[in-house]
Amino acid sequence: MMRPLMIAACFALTTVASVASAQEAAQATPAPAATAATAIKGNADNGRQLTYTCQGCHGVTGYKNAYPNYHVPKIGGQSAEYLTSALTEYKKGARKHPTMQAQSQSFSDQDIADIAAFLSTLK
């Protein structure tokens, strides 16, 4: 008799835990409309000032960095959407590169939008 009660109790606890977990996940996930409505418009003039540190690597033709040793990509002229996505992913840790992760940590979402707005205007 003890075994069916034990199984029923485990089943009840598992069910309660998964319902609670699903509710937490639903509360933590922003609605798609909310994210689209909060798009930040970048200011290219402010972005020009913020990109002074970018020139140290991305402004040197043929430069290779050491994390690991690879050619530093050209960022001038990339689309604002791509640049925003890349910097945001570095900031969140989804993209791995020690220097870029350190740089992006200091930027607010507005800074990232400003940097993307400026760099996307370059040729």
mmCIF file of C-alpha atoms in Angstrom:
data_model
loop_
_atom_site.group_PDB
_atom_site.id
_atom_site.type_symbol
_atom_site.label_atom_id
_atom_site.label_comp_id
_atom_site.label_asym_id
_atom_site.label_seq_id
_atom_site.Cartn_x
_atom_site.Cartn_y
_atom_site.Cartn_z
ATOM 1 C CA MET A 1 0.000 0.000 0.000
ATOM 2 C CA MET A 2 2.881 2.382 0.722
ATOM 3 C CA ARG A 3 4.308 2.189 -2.801
ATOM 4 C CA PRO A 4 1.198 3.541 -4.652
ATOM 5 C CA LEU A 5 1.010 6.442 -2.186
ATOM 6 C CA MET A 6 4.688 7.224 -2.753
ATOM 7 C CA ILE A 7 4.231 7.165 -6.542
ATOM 8 C CA ALA A 8 1.132 9.366 -6.291
ATOM 9 C CA ALA A 9 2.977 11.854 -4.070
ATOM 10 C CA CYS A 10 5.938 12.019 -6.488
ATOM 11 C CA PHE A 11 3.568 12.504 -9.412
ATOM 12 C CA ALA A 12 1.748 15.324 -7.595
ATOM 13 C CA LEU A 13 5.004 17.077 -6.699
ATOM 14 C CA THR A 14 6.300 16.769 -10.277
ATOM 15 C CA THR A 15 3.073 18.178 -11.678
ATOM 16 C CA VAL A 16 3.109 21.137 -9.285
ATOM 17 C CA ALA A 17 6.769 21.843 -10.061
ATOM 18 C CA SER A 18 6.218 21.818 -13.821
ATOM 19 C CA VAL A 19 3.172 24.081 -13.599
ATOM 20 C CA ALA A 20 5.137 26.537 -11.440
ATOM 21 C CA SER A 21 8.072 26.410 -13.838
ATOM 22 C CA ALA A 22 5.812 27.058 -16.837
ATOM 23 C CA GLN A 23 4.216 30.021 -15.075
ATOM 24 C CA GLU A 24 7.635 31.516 -14.249
ATOM 25 C CA ALA A 25 8.780 31.095 -17.854
ATOM 26 C CA ALA A 26 5.620 32.748 -19.161
ATOM 27 C CA GLN A 27 6.114 35.716 -16.846
ATOM 28 C CA ALA A 28 9.815 36.085 -17.747
ATOM 29 C CA THR A 29 9.254 36.053 -21.527
ATOM 30 C CA PRO A 30 8.367 39.510 -22.895
ATOM 31 C CA ALA A 31 5.531 39.762 -25.355
ATOM 32 C CA PRO A 32 6.733 40.161 -28.965
ATOM 33 C CA ALA A 33 4.750 43.380 -29.371
ATOM 34 C CA ALA A 34 6.497 44.896 -26.346
ATOM 35 C CA THR A 35 9.951 44.255 -27.813
ATOM 36 C CA ALA A 36 9.076 45.717 -31.190
ATOM 37 C CA ALA A 37 7.549 48.785 -29.560
ATOM 38 C CA THR A 38 10.714 49.492 -27.571
ATOM 39 C CA ALA A 39 13.093 49.727 -30.561
ATOM 40 C CA ILE A 40 15.656 52.432 -29.855
ATOM 41 C CA LYS A 41 16.523 55.012 -32.507
ATOM 42 C CA GLY A 42 20.249 55.583 -32.787
ATOM 43 C CA ASN A 43 21.989 58.968 -32.854
ATOM 44 C CA ALA A 44 24.894 58.832 -35.330
ATOM 45 C CA ASP A 45 26.576 61.954 -33.890
ATOM 46 C CA ASN A 46 26.755 60.381 -30.443
ATOM 47 C CA GLY A 47 27.818 57.084 -32.044
ATOM 48 C CA ARG A 48 30.776 58.813 -33.712
ATOM 49 C CA GLN A 49 32.111 59.783 -30.265
ATOM 50 C CA LEU A 50 31.491 56.313 -28.811
ATOM 51 C CA THR A 51 33.421 54.500 -31.558
ATOM 52 C CA TYR A 52 36.807 56.023 -30.762
ATOM 53 C CA THR A 53 37.900 52.781 -29.048
ATOM 54 C CA CYS A 54 36.679 50.670 -31.974
ATOM 55 C CA GLN A 55 39.262 52.272 -34.255
ATOM 56 C CA GLY A 56 42.100 50.659 -32.299
ATOM 57 C CA CYS A 57 41.283 47.267 -33.835
ATOM 58 C CA HIS A 58 38.645 47.730 -36.518
ATOM 59 C CA GLY A 59 40.300 50.805 -38.029
ATOM 60 C CA VAL A 60 43.667 49.173 -38.748
ATOM 61 C CA THR A 61 43.853 47.599 -42.217
ATOM 62 C CA GLY A 62 44.962 43.967 -42.063
ATOM 63 C CA TYR A 63 45.035 43.872 -38.256
ATOM 64 C CA LYS A 64 44.888 40.487 -36.545
ATOM 65 C CA ASN A 65 44.023 40.279 -32.869
ATOM 66 C CA ALA A 66 45.120 37.715 -30.329
ATOM 67 C CA TYR A 67 41.850 36.154 -29.026
ATOM 68 C CA PRO A 68 42.451 33.867 -30.994
ATOM 69 C CA ASN A 69 44.551 35.196 -33.809
ATOM 70 C CA TYR A 70 42.128 36.125 -36.588
ATOM 71 C CA HIS A 71 41.477 39.011 -38.925
ATOM 72 C CA VAL A 72 39.385 41.769 -37.338
ATOM 73 C CA PRO A 73 36.249 42.290 -39.448
ATOM 74 C CA LYS A 74 35.320 45.535 -41.152
ATOM 75 C CA ILE A 75 32.408 47.101 -39.266
ATOM 76 C CA GLY A 76 31.991 50.362 -41.166
ATOM 77 C CA GLY A 77 29.110 50.118 -43.614
ATOM 78 C CA GLN A 78 27.470 47.095 -41.977
ATOM 79 C CA SER A 79 23.716 47.372 -41.441
ATOM 80 C CA ALA A 80 22.557 48.984 -38.202
ATOM 81 C CA GLU A 81 20.469 45.882 -37.446
ATOM 82 C CA TYR A 82 23.482 43.586 -37.761
ATOM 83 C CA LEU A 83 25.718 45.829 -35.646
ATOM 84 C CA THR A 84 23.050 46.189 -32.955
ATOM 85 C CA SER A 85 22.524 42.444 -32.871
ATOM 86 C CA ALA A 86 26.257 41.677 -32.706
ATOM 87 C CA LEU A 87 27.010 44.163 -29.920
ATOM 88 C CA THR A 88 23.973 43.022 -27.935
ATOM 89 C CA GLU A 89 25.029 39.375 -28.270
ATOM 90 C CA TYR A 90 28.555 40.222 -27.076
ATOM 91 C CA LYS A 91 27.065 42.113 -24.133
ATOM 92 C CA LYS A 92 24.839 39.161 -23.176
ATOM 93 C CA GLY A 93 27.663 36.653 -23.654
ATOM 94 C CA ALA A 94 25.999 34.873 -26.588
ATOM 95 C CA ARG A 95 28.998 35.771 -28.769
ATOM 96 C CA LYS A 96 32.372 34.866 -27.342
ATOM 97 C CA HIS A 97 35.310 37.233 -27.690
ATOM 98 C CA PRO A 98 37.000 38.607 -24.549
ATOM 99 C CA THR A 99 37.753 42.079 -25.912
ATOM 100 C CA MET A 100 34.352 42.574 -27.527
ATOM 101 C CA GLN A 101 32.544 41.272 -24.452
ATOM 102 C CA ALA A 102 34.485 43.703 -22.241
ATOM 103 C CA GLN A 103 33.827 46.620 -24.601
ATOM 104 C CA SER A 104 30.115 45.911 -24.972
ATOM 105 C CA GLN A 105 29.580 45.641 -21.197
ATOM 106 C CA SER A 106 30.176 49.364 -20.898
ATOM 107 C CA PHE A 107 27.494 50.249 -23.471
ATOM 108 C CA SER A 108 23.846 50.927 -22.705
ATOM 109 C CA ASP A 109 21.183 49.882 -25.224
ATOM 110 C CA GLN A 110 21.084 53.507 -26.399
ATOM 111 C CA ASP A 111 24.879 53.521 -26.836
ATOM 112 C CA ILE A 112 24.655 50.372 -28.963
ATOM 113 C CA ALA A 113 21.931 51.936 -31.127
ATOM 114 C CA ASP A 114 24.032 55.105 -31.509
ATOM 115 C CA ILE A 115 27.170 53.139 -32.457
ATOM 116 C CA ALA A 116 25.206 51.089 -34.993
ATOM 117 C CA ALA A 117 23.640 54.240 -36.455
ATOM 118 C CA PHE A 118 27.062 55.829 -36.965
ATOM 119 C CA LEU A 119 28.964 52.788 -38.240
ATOM 120 C CA SER A 120 26.206 51.900 -40.709
ATOM 121 C CA THR A 121 26.739 55.266 -42.455
ATOM 122 C CA LEU A 122 30.439 54.603 -43.175
ATOM 123 C CA LYS A 123 31.680 53.230 -46.499
#
